XYZ file of C-alpha atoms in Angstrom:
678
model
C -96.150 18.332 22.806
C -93.491 18.452 20.184
C -94.361 16.564 17.155
C -91.043 14.855 16.590
C -90.666 13.782 20.391
C -94.335 12.722 20.568
C -93.811 10.458 17.447
C -90.664 9.110 18.944
C -92.353 8.267 22.065
C -95.336 6.528 20.487
C -92.624 4.448 18.391
C -90.853 3.632 21.558
C -94.240 2.633 23.311
C -94.866 0.363 20.324
C -91.347 -1.203 20.567
C -91.974 -2.034 24.209
C -95.429 -3.218 23.719
C -94.276 -5.390 20.922
C -91.290 -6.953 23.191
C -93.913 -7.406 26.127
C -95.938 -9.733 23.694
C -92.705 -11.578 22.531
C -91.852 -12.093 26.251
C -95.233 -13.294 27.013
C -94.946 -15.509 24.033
C -91.855 -17.213 25.053
C -92.800 -17.505 28.598
C -96.070 -19.395 27.713
C -94.056 -21.675 25.614
C -91.900 -22.303 28.213
C -95.037 -23.113 30.444
C -96.432 -25.587 28.009
C -92.795 -27.253 27.542
C -92.332 -27.649 31.347
C -95.982 -29.037 31.638
C -95.172 -31.426 28.831
C -91.891 -32.436 30.579
C -93.818 -32.825 33.823
C -96.563 -35.327 32.489
C -93.553 -37.171 30.770
C -91.793 -37.520 33.909
C -94.999 -38.685 35.850
C -95.651 -41.238 33.223
C -92.129 -42.568 33.047
C -92.437 -42.781 37.122
C -95.792 -44.352 36.716
C -94.542 -46.958 34.147
C -91.472 -47.883 36.211
C -92.992 -47.522 40.075
C -91.733 -50.777 41.042
C -88.147 -50.219 39.867
C -87.930 -46.741 40.913
C -89.802 -46.651 44.171
C -88.051 -49.741 45.606
C -84.719 -50.172 44.037
C -83.358 -46.735 42.801
C -84.194 -44.150 45.733
C -81.923 -41.551 44.107
C -83.655 -41.703 40.739
C -87.247 -41.192 42.544
C -85.448 -38.178 44.418
C -84.076 -36.647 41.247
C -87.587 -37.100 39.503
C -89.363 -35.186 42.222
C -86.692 -32.501 42.440
C -86.962 -31.968 38.370
C -90.787 -31.816 38.652
C -90.636 -29.307 41.854
C -88.205 -27.193 40.093
C -90.389 -27.091 36.820
C -93.643 -26.253 38.780
C -91.812 -23.490 40.606
C -90.357 -21.937 37.346
C -93.879 -22.167 35.724
C -95.115 -20.056 38.969
C -92.685 -17.409 38.458
C -93.484 -17.356 34.826
C -97.293 -16.691 35.331
C -96.452 -14.027 37.914
C -94.420 -12.381 35.075
C -97.092 -12.974 32.654
C -99.672 -11.321 34.972
C -97.379 -8.317 35.620
C -96.833 -7.844 31.781
C -100.309 -7.775 31.162
C -100.722 -5.144 33.436
C -97.466 -3.478 32.475
C -98.585 -3.522 28.592
C -101.283 -0.803 29.374
C -98.816 1.597 30.830
C -95.563 0.207 29.560
C -93.438 2.788 31.487
C -94.476 6.062 33.209
C -91.267 8.030 33.402
C -87.981 8.439 31.980
C -84.706 10.275 32.856
C -81.614 10.924 31.019
C -78.325 10.263 32.894
C -74.921 10.959 31.885
C -72.271 9.420 34.277
C -69.056 11.198 34.964
C -66.502 10.304 32.022
C -69.143 9.425 29.654
C -69.635 11.626 26.446
C -73.424 11.099 26.105
C -76.700 10.898 28.326
C -78.403 7.618 28.519
C -82.147 7.259 28.433
C -83.787 4.963 31.172
C -87.352 4.315 30.985
C -89.183 3.412 34.271
C -92.009 0.914 34.566
C -93.523 -1.784 36.765
C -90.884 -4.145 35.900
C -87.968 -5.080 33.440
C -88.460 -5.226 29.724
C -85.569 -6.639 27.692
C -85.032 -7.330 24.228
C -83.565 -10.515 22.724
C -80.197 -9.080 23.217
C -80.806 -8.568 26.779
C -80.933 -4.670 26.608
C -83.056 -3.108 28.942
C -85.860 -1.389 27.154
C -87.394 -0.400 30.562
C -85.995 -0.455 34.004
C -87.771 -1.991 37.057
C -88.744 1.100 39.460
C -86.726 -0.879 42.140
C -83.545 -0.689 40.259
C -80.596 1.255 42.080
C -80.179 3.621 39.349
C -84.313 4.345 39.402
C -83.865 6.170 42.820
C -82.529 9.242 40.636
C -86.062 9.607 39.165
C -87.891 9.821 42.544
C -85.068 11.663 44.342
C -83.361 14.083 42.110
C -83.842 17.187 40.114
C -82.426 17.915 36.754
C -78.554 18.567 37.449
C -75.577 16.787 39.377
C -76.458 13.876 41.283
C -75.378 10.521 42.123
C -76.705 6.903 43.112
C -75.447 3.873 45.257
C -75.170 0.241 43.539
C -73.105 -2.462 43.861
C -70.167 -1.142 42.167
C -70.149 1.898 44.427
C -71.288 5.539 44.131
C -71.910 6.809 40.692
C -71.783 10.228 39.953
C -73.207 12.222 36.991
C -75.936 14.487 35.714
C -79.478 13.853 35.171
C -79.880 16.010 31.810
C -83.850 15.280 31.486
C -86.869 14.224 33.504
C -90.121 13.319 31.603
C -93.589 11.776 33.060
C -95.875 9.914 31.024
C -99.874 9.830 30.817
C -100.064 6.380 28.874
C -103.319 4.363 28.964
C -104.236 1.375 27.052
C -100.945 1.386 25.395
C -101.529 4.776 24.167
C -99.752 8.048 24.794
C -101.984 10.804 26.247
C -99.235 13.253 27.012
C -95.853 13.782 28.572
C -94.354 16.469 30.643
C -90.822 17.481 31.075
C -90.166 18.698 34.550
C -87.132 19.731 36.219
C -88.435 19.366 39.504
C -89.796 16.279 41.512
C -92.505 13.964 40.469
C -94.938 16.488 38.949
C -97.938 17.757 40.950
C -100.016 17.549 37.770
C -99.764 13.678 37.219
C -99.863 13.482 41.257
C -103.140 15.235 41.343
C -104.673 13.288 38.735
C -103.874 10.171 40.372
C -105.134 11.714 43.925
C -108.564 12.735 42.224
C -109.519 9.102 41.095
C -112.003 7.373 42.760
C -111.011 4.978 45.745
C -111.025 1.190 45.207
C -112.139 -1.707 47.240
C -108.278 -2.650 47.105
C -105.316 -0.668 47.824
C -103.393 0.068 44.460
C -99.741 0.458 43.920
C -97.983 3.791 43.765
C -94.950 3.393 41.670
C -95.764 6.167 39.315
C -96.010 8.838 42.046
C -93.697 7.566 44.859
C -92.511 10.936 46.509
C -89.078 11.774 47.417
C -89.571 11.251 51.081
C -91.466 8.266 50.677
C -88.491 6.778 48.381
C -86.163 7.270 50.848
C -88.076 4.908 53.311
C -88.615 2.406 50.519
C -85.180 2.167 49.769
C -83.711 2.324 53.105
C -80.923 -0.545 53.189
C -80.312 -0.405 56.951
C -82.281 -3.522 58.524
C -82.864 -1.822 61.866
C -86.142 -1.278 63.843
C -87.975 1.935 62.421
C -90.800 3.689 63.589
C -92.681 5.782 60.898
C -95.071 8.318 62.470
C -97.127 9.705 59.480
C -100.181 11.656 59.399
C -103.458 10.412 57.852
C -103.003 9.881 54.191
C -99.105 10.153 54.288
C -99.050 6.814 52.504
C -97.630 4.947 55.392
C -98.965 1.577 54.394
C -98.316 2.148 50.996
C -94.599 2.717 51.901
C -94.552 -0.310 53.773
C -96.076 -2.639 50.920
C -93.781 -0.950 48.248
C -90.723 -1.519 51.005
C -91.428 -5.257 50.985
C -91.370 -5.270 47.138
C -88.103 -3.486 47.139
C -86.552 -5.891 49.612
C -87.903 -8.841 47.364
C -85.973 -7.255 44.770
C -82.988 -6.192 46.403
C -82.282 -9.294 48.413
C -83.961 -11.811 46.404
C -81.310 -14.556 47.162
C -81.897 -14.058 50.786
C -85.240 -12.934 51.419
C -88.765 -14.749 50.062
C -92.165 -13.474 50.386
C -92.962 -16.242 52.968
C -90.169 -14.629 55.286
C -91.998 -11.498 55.725
C -95.011 -11.004 58.198
C -97.362 -8.164 58.223
C -99.228 -7.686 61.297
C -102.589 -5.737 60.171
C -104.974 -4.249 62.573
C -108.112 -6.151 60.958
C -108.973 -8.962 58.909
C -110.850 -6.183 56.803
C -107.740 -4.094 56.132
C -105.652 -7.462 55.348
C -108.294 -7.844 52.563
C -107.771 -4.466 51.470
C -104.009 -4.771 51.011
C -103.741 -8.208 49.837
C -103.158 -7.395 45.866
C -100.569 -4.823 46.104
C -97.722 -7.270 45.995
C -99.182 -9.516 43.351
C -99.762 -6.111 41.190
C -96.323 -5.270 41.201
C -94.925 -8.962 40.529
C -94.466 -10.128 43.902
C -96.040 -13.030 45.962
C -98.065 -11.928 48.886
C -96.330 -11.808 52.254
C -97.869 -13.489 55.217
C -100.693 -11.328 56.907
C -102.129 -11.655 60.223
C -103.718 -9.898 63.076
C -102.885 -9.801 66.784
C -105.769 -11.263 67.797
C -105.492 -14.251 65.361
C -101.941 -14.492 66.574
C -103.067 -14.506 70.383
C -105.915 -17.014 69.763
C -103.256 -19.374 68.732
C -100.673 -18.637 71.326
C -102.998 -18.038 74.616
C -105.701 -20.982 73.603
C -108.008 -19.143 75.765
C -111.162 -16.994 75.035
C -110.538 -13.225 75.333
C -112.261 -10.084 74.512
C -110.418 -8.556 71.174
C -109.862 -4.962 70.458
C -112.927 -4.267 68.229
C -115.311 -5.672 70.921
C -113.335 -3.758 73.470
C -113.750 -0.557 71.556
C -117.379 -1.032 71.077
C -117.809 -1.557 74.776
C -115.789 1.355 75.960
C -117.280 3.661 73.072
C -120.931 2.858 74.280
C -120.471 2.833 77.856
C -117.977 5.788 78.400
C -117.016 4.446 81.688
C -114.500 6.467 83.638
C -112.918 3.096 85.196
C -112.463 1.901 81.679
C -110.587 4.966 80.513
C -108.236 4.658 83.769
C -107.769 1.119 83.199
C -106.727 1.747 79.582
C -104.331 4.449 80.649
C -102.660 2.446 83.088
C -102.256 -0.889 80.946
C -101.084 1.355 78.083
C -98.236 2.933 80.042
C -94.348 1.969 80.244
C -94.806 2.098 83.864
C -97.209 -0.991 83.606
C -94.788 -2.771 81.148
C -91.867 -2.050 83.901
C -93.952 -3.478 86.552
C -94.760 -6.688 84.718
C -91.027 -7.003 83.859
C -90.350 -6.760 87.280
C -92.898 -9.425 88.096
C -91.256 -11.614 85.768
C -87.772 -11.364 86.683
C -88.622 -11.593 90.260
C -91.768 -12.681 91.611
C -93.165 -15.474 88.987
C -90.052 -17.719 90.038
C -91.641 -17.791 93.654
C -94.625 -19.987 92.451
C -92.304 -22.946 92.440
C -92.067 -24.934 95.743
C -89.253 -27.191 95.500
C -89.825 -30.541 97.196
C -87.824 -33.694 97.650
C -88.382 -36.131 94.401
C -87.601 -39.952 94.593
C -87.243 -41.818 91.521
C -86.736 -45.572 92.500
C -83.085 -45.721 94.007
C -82.518 -41.998 93.221
C -83.404 -39.329 95.470
C -83.046 -35.548 94.658
C -83.005 -33.548 97.904
C -85.396 -30.303 97.762
C -82.563 -28.066 99.023
C -80.527 -29.187 95.904
C -83.550 -28.244 93.762
C -83.784 -25.208 95.395
C -80.058 -24.380 95.080
C -80.123 -25.187 90.947
C -83.658 -23.252 90.739
C -83.212 -20.098 92.674
C -79.288 -19.550 92.847
C -77.579 -21.121 90.084
C -80.182 -20.368 87.301
C -81.488 -17.170 89.130
C -80.942 -14.967 85.784
C -82.933 -17.296 83.511
C -86.900 -17.429 82.653
C -88.925 -19.848 84.349
C -88.979 -22.175 81.594
C -85.423 -22.429 80.990
C -85.025 -23.104 84.907
C -87.563 -25.977 84.610
C -85.999 -27.316 81.240
C -82.243 -27.302 82.803
C -83.633 -28.941 86.041
C -85.516 -31.720 84.151
C -82.020 -32.460 81.904
C -80.323 -32.530 85.063
C -82.601 -35.037 86.447
C -82.426 -37.165 83.613
C -78.730 -37.136 83.598
C -78.769 -39.062 87.014
C -80.346 -42.045 84.919
C -78.290 -44.387 82.728
C -80.310 -44.410 79.866
C -79.859 -44.613 75.891
C -80.190 -41.203 74.125
C -83.394 -42.245 72.172
C -85.148 -42.481 75.523
C -83.872 -38.917 76.785
C -86.607 -36.656 75.008
C -89.493 -38.589 76.653
C -88.005 -38.774 80.120
C -87.152 -35.024 80.149
C -90.756 -34.395 79.156
C -92.130 -36.313 82.008
C -89.754 -34.571 84.512
C -90.816 -31.227 83.255
C -94.515 -32.069 84.049
C -93.610 -33.401 87.783
C -91.600 -29.959 87.981
C -94.526 -27.960 86.829
C -96.873 -29.935 89.404
C -94.731 -28.181 92.228
C -96.064 -24.814 91.328
C -98.690 -23.085 93.556
C -100.324 -22.557 90.316
C -99.809 -22.448 86.567
C -102.928 -20.956 85.488
C -102.293 -17.800 83.466
C -105.294 -15.720 84.590
C -104.700 -16.542 88.186
C -101.037 -15.484 87.977
C -101.987 -12.467 86.204
C -104.514 -11.503 88.947
C -101.610 -12.063 91.684
C -99.695 -9.577 89.391
C -102.505 -7.024 89.317
C -103.458 -7.544 93.256
C -99.723 -6.912 94.078
C -99.614 -3.769 92.137
C -103.157 -2.656 93.776
C -105.028 -2.885 90.249
C -108.433 -4.304 89.968
C -108.373 -8.058 89.328
C -110.075 -9.288 86.100
C -112.668 -12.271 85.796
C -112.085 -12.408 81.860
C -109.171 -11.424 79.625
C -109.687 -7.902 78.149
C -108.206 -6.715 75.241
C -105.135 -5.065 77.170
C -104.483 -7.937 79.030
C -103.706 -10.476 76.506
C -100.012 -9.029 75.768
C -98.971 -8.972 79.581
C -100.662 -12.669 80.115
C -98.701 -13.783 76.982
C -95.602 -12.326 78.486
C -96.204 -14.670 81.543
C -96.930 -17.471 79.264
C -93.647 -16.769 77.555
C -91.852 -16.975 80.959
C -93.478 -19.680 82.142
C -93.699 -22.191 79.585
C -92.441 -20.258 76.423
C -94.254 -19.232 73.409
C -93.883 -22.076 70.802
C -95.250 -20.571 67.499
C -94.910 -20.691 63.897
C -94.719 -16.862 63.240
C -90.952 -17.016 62.322
C -90.149 -14.180 59.780
C -87.040 -12.204 58.667
C -88.610 -8.967 58.501
C -92.058 -7.955 60.378
C -94.460 -4.790 59.689
C -96.625 -3.670 62.424
C -99.308 -1.466 61.124
C -101.498 0.983 63.312
C -98.647 0.761 66.087
C -100.670 3.380 67.992
C -103.274 0.778 68.812
C -100.646 -1.376 70.814
C -99.097 -0.925 74.145
C -95.599 -1.264 75.261
C -96.117 -4.618 76.821
C -97.096 -5.424 73.179
C -93.925 -4.293 71.636
C -91.845 -6.030 74.310
C -93.786 -9.098 73.230
C -93.245 -8.745 69.668
C -89.473 -8.665 70.599
C -89.706 -11.945 72.328
C -91.638 -13.605 69.304
C -89.324 -11.852 66.768
C -85.722 -11.203 66.807
C -85.520 -9.624 63.433
C -85.629 -6.237 62.241
C -89.309 -4.424 62.506
C -91.038 -1.787 60.869
C -93.779 -0.066 63.155
C -96.175 2.262 61.236
C -98.894 4.502 62.778
C -100.113 7.918 63.599
C -100.642 8.834 67.635
C -103.142 11.393 66.478
C -105.642 8.456 65.361
C -105.474 6.541 68.589
C -109.123 6.184 69.623
C -109.372 4.853 73.255
C -106.367 6.986 74.337
C -104.250 10.020 74.150
C -100.620 9.844 72.905
C -98.277 12.634 73.228
C -95.279 13.128 70.962
C -92.944 11.818 73.799
C -94.671 8.573 73.336
C -92.752 8.158 70.059
C -89.464 8.718 71.612
C -89.969 6.527 74.731
C -91.080 3.785 72.240
C -88.040 4.372 70.040
C -85.732 4.104 73.040
C -87.534 0.907 74.259
C -87.300 -0.876 70.613
C -84.228 0.567 69.901
C -85.614 2.127 66.619
C -84.986 5.116 64.343
C -87.984 7.393 63.835
C -88.978 8.805 60.486
C -91.732 11.308 60.101
C -94.202 11.651 57.180
C -96.290 15.020 57.842
C -97.448 15.614 54.148
C -101.000 14.180 53.543
C -102.032 13.135 50.035
C -105.342 11.120 50.695
C -108.018 14.005 51.291
C -108.969 17.420 49.502
C -107.495 20.488 51.101
C -111.091 21.311 52.499
C -111.346 18.040 54.037
C -107.556 17.914 55.565
C -108.095 21.431 57.105
C -111.566 20.464 58.459
C -110.288 17.353 60.135
C -107.305 19.253 61.812
C -109.541 21.861 62.927
C -111.539 18.836 64.976
C -108.386 17.628 66.393
C -107.422 21.098 67.578
C -103.872 21.451 65.872
C -102.095 21.260 62.570
C -100.681 18.063 62.165
C -100.242 17.769 58.234
C -99.059 19.698 55.256
C -101.458 19.126 52.630
C -101.267 18.984 48.821
C -103.291 21.778 47.208
C -105.878 19.352 45.865
C -109.063 21.247 45.903
C -112.516 20.079 46.058
C -116.142 20.301 47.934
C -116.502 21.976 50.990
C -117.383 19.818 54.120
C -121.091 19.769 54.899
C -122.489 19.916 58.302
C -126.292 19.428 58.566
C -128.679 19.547 61.049
C -131.805 17.242 60.587
C -134.475 15.582 62.776
C -133.854 12.285 60.900
C -130.405 11.149 60.044
C -131.780 8.214 57.966
C -133.852 10.457 55.531
C -131.146 13.112 55.244
C -128.642 10.164 54.085
C -131.304 9.136 51.541
C -131.601 12.863 50.261
C -127.719 12.767 50.169
C -127.600 9.628 48.015
C -130.402 10.811 45.555
C -128.191 14.206 44.822
C -124.988 11.954 44.340
C -126.672 9.416 41.900
C -126.992 12.507 39.573
C -123.281 12.482 39.066
C -122.404 10.403 36.223
C -119.497 8.934 38.176
C -121.710 7.845 41.335
C -121.635 4.086 40.125
C -117.926 4.300 40.545
C -117.785 5.875 43.766
C -117.490 4.356 46.991
C -119.665 5.674 50.006
C -119.335 4.857 53.568
C -121.579 5.581 56.454
C -119.596 5.385 59.581
C -121.241 5.504 62.960
C -120.223 5.600 66.403
C -121.272 2.095 67.532
C -122.941 -0.878 66.174
C -126.248 0.010 67.704
C -126.435 3.079 65.774
C -125.798 0.968 62.508
C -128.526 -1.153 63.556
C -131.007 1.562 64.217
C -130.281 3.322 60.999
C -130.839 0.164 58.813
C -133.912 -0.493 60.790
C -135.419 2.765 59.634
C -134.138 2.754 55.962
C -134.524 0.072 53.254
C -131.991 1.912 51.198
C -129.374 2.148 54.028
C -130.121 -1.571 54.636
C -128.210 -2.310 51.505
C -125.100 -0.844 52.813
C -122.628 -3.792 53.638
C -120.214 -4.030 56.341
C -116.444 -3.664 55.401
C -115.598 -7.440 55.521
C -118.079 -8.230 52.628
C -117.767 -7.742 48.955
C -120.471 -5.190 47.688
C -121.123 -4.388 43.855
C -122.338 -0.854 44.453
C -119.678 -0.178 46.843
C -121.460 1.277 49.596
C -120.492 0.235 53.016
C -121.431 0.965 56.793
C -119.017 0.615 59.576
C -117.361 2.224 62.784
C -114.468 4.319 63.039
C -112.551 1.402 64.550
C -113.019 -0.836 61.580
C -112.662 1.674 58.789
C -109.583 2.881 59.989
C -106.776 2.480 57.499
C -109.329 2.485 54.437
C -110.400 5.257 52.353
C -113.695 5.995 50.458
C -114.911 8.523 47.843
C -117.545 10.025 50.238
C -118.091 9.729 53.997
C -121.253 10.289 55.834
C -121.160 10.173 59.724
C -124.761 10.469 61.237
C -125.873 11.330 64.937
C -122.834 14.008 65.150
C -124.526 15.818 68.269
C -122.694 17.515 70.943
C -124.583 15.013 73.112
C -123.037 11.913 71.130
C -119.242 13.547 70.608
C -118.360 15.712 73.589
C -115.336 14.402 74.992
C -111.743 13.321 73.932
C -112.559 9.812 72.816
C -115.416 11.152 70.804
C -112.982 13.672 69.252
C -110.883 10.942 68.287
C -113.642 9.389 66.598
C -114.741 12.144 64.703
C -111.205 13.138 63.466
C -110.386 9.160 62.121
C -113.698 9.270 60.704
C -113.187 12.481 58.669
C -109.888 11.611 57.442
C -111.215 8.436 55.778
C -112.754 10.674 53.038
C -111.113 11.368 49.824
C -113.339 13.728 48.129
C -116.438 14.729 50.128
C -117.414 14.649 53.790
C -120.719 15.004 55.373
C -121.708 15.172 59.291
C -125.308 15.009 60.147
C -126.565 16.179 63.658
C -130.287 15.329 64.904
C -129.623 18.021 67.490
C -127.321 20.411 68.590
C -123.940 19.762 66.466
C -120.900 18.717 68.435
C -118.717 21.697 69.539
C -115.679 19.963 67.737
C -117.775 20.320 64.554
C -118.745 23.882 65.522
C -115.200 25.106 65.631
C -115.263 24.669 61.822
C -118.317 26.520 60.882
C -118.351 29.766 59.392
C -114.560 29.740 59.024
């Protein structure tokens, strides 16, 4: 590094660090002042409770508003202090110099986790989400432009520089005419996995940045290969939207539909780490529990059953209920057949009689284009209109009229109605609600009664979209009228095979635009190439991060082999910082392993904390999470021989960052043999 430039950069780091301390000091003083004022207002209210509470309601409201505003300000100040604490360790990670057309000189722009301003309100560091910072992620040195509220700004990027700053000290910097440099990216990718997803603001790639900063509020499908950063993009997009549209959008306006509770826990620190409140995160199972109010088999239970039993009827059932044709049949049932469950009858209310023919005409003719719950609601209002009652009594009487009308249905039992639909379609009826029955039954409930829910949102993110069916997506449109971001990888579908045409059909149905991510950043080149050979096709472009070869070991005793692997890996000085996951096909395999080994018994499920970061799981639960080292036992031909098994092997292999083992207590699976000696 040039000594003069290096010294200048060190001085600038010191300047920014000092200003960060100044801002924190000011913020802490504001918090103390607010707390003092809050206590003063509370004391004033307490001392004058009778006069304020009983005779001066306006003053009472004013005091409450003042207290609430100061508490909100304190929350914001605490969040900023948390962000500044993190940013102090790395005040900024990049710089570019930009000369706008018409200007004589280039201006330096330092980029970090958030703004750092001096006393004169000059930006020492820019927030990575600022409009001008797109130049750092998107462009090479040379002519360029960016868009901001003032319009398009044209000019030249004259310098791009990346920094390695740790604990406030400059390790090195790199000047680059290219996009985000591979050296620093490789260093980040080579780090050990953590129990929580971390931010990627310093290494966001061009294709990722385009998606993060997309200003179109339209439905979008992101088909991304394993390790392409889909979920990271989604979390950083949330951060960008909260920054860009902060006067319109709040964190509570955004809902993330996560595949599992474990995954929700995995991503829950990303937004707070970059200075935003966490968005509301839930799972479809949790939503369904509240919307349906009945017991059902969740997806994890279904996968365990299907993977263990490998029943052809189950596969056929999944294929049918995952199809667009099945959705069309349920839509046809809802639009035409379900209304026939209502049998109009003459209704007598004292002196008022409503003939069944009139009810029939209103319900079947005048309201024929409406869902059942709307027809019943309008009919109930029509009935109540015939009574001369005051307005305050209307709501209760309408409720009673609706109850009487629903009593005129042959049945309102959701499972019975669903089985009626299945029987009409010549499908096998169900005794219990299975994972693939939940969405169609909720669609029946939405048509029959409407879905009263508290899942309102202005922007929705649906992760692992390949785990859902067309019925789910149709249901999502019923629940949320806002824009949605669908993320997933059709190649990571476990219980069914999805062709590329599925994405196009889904985009057409949901009126979505499609974005593809084909570059994988997670695994070493060796692991990535191995996993694609399992799949039998090339689906990803890989970063050239070299690592250890994948090992396929034949052993009579999988548990003892795992113990030997752990012994070898313990000799590595960084072992204590590594996460290791044993991924078994089923929970029965997990029980068998832990029963035969006291060491493996120490491995914890993903939904529990572990100080030594050693986990044991199944592919279904591990999907979306990454580990430094992955071990998959019982990888025999007998255990892994069909397409479902191939999917399980592929999903498991793509969880590994640095090292991957397969152990076979017999002849190895043919999907692994394809990799042997190649």
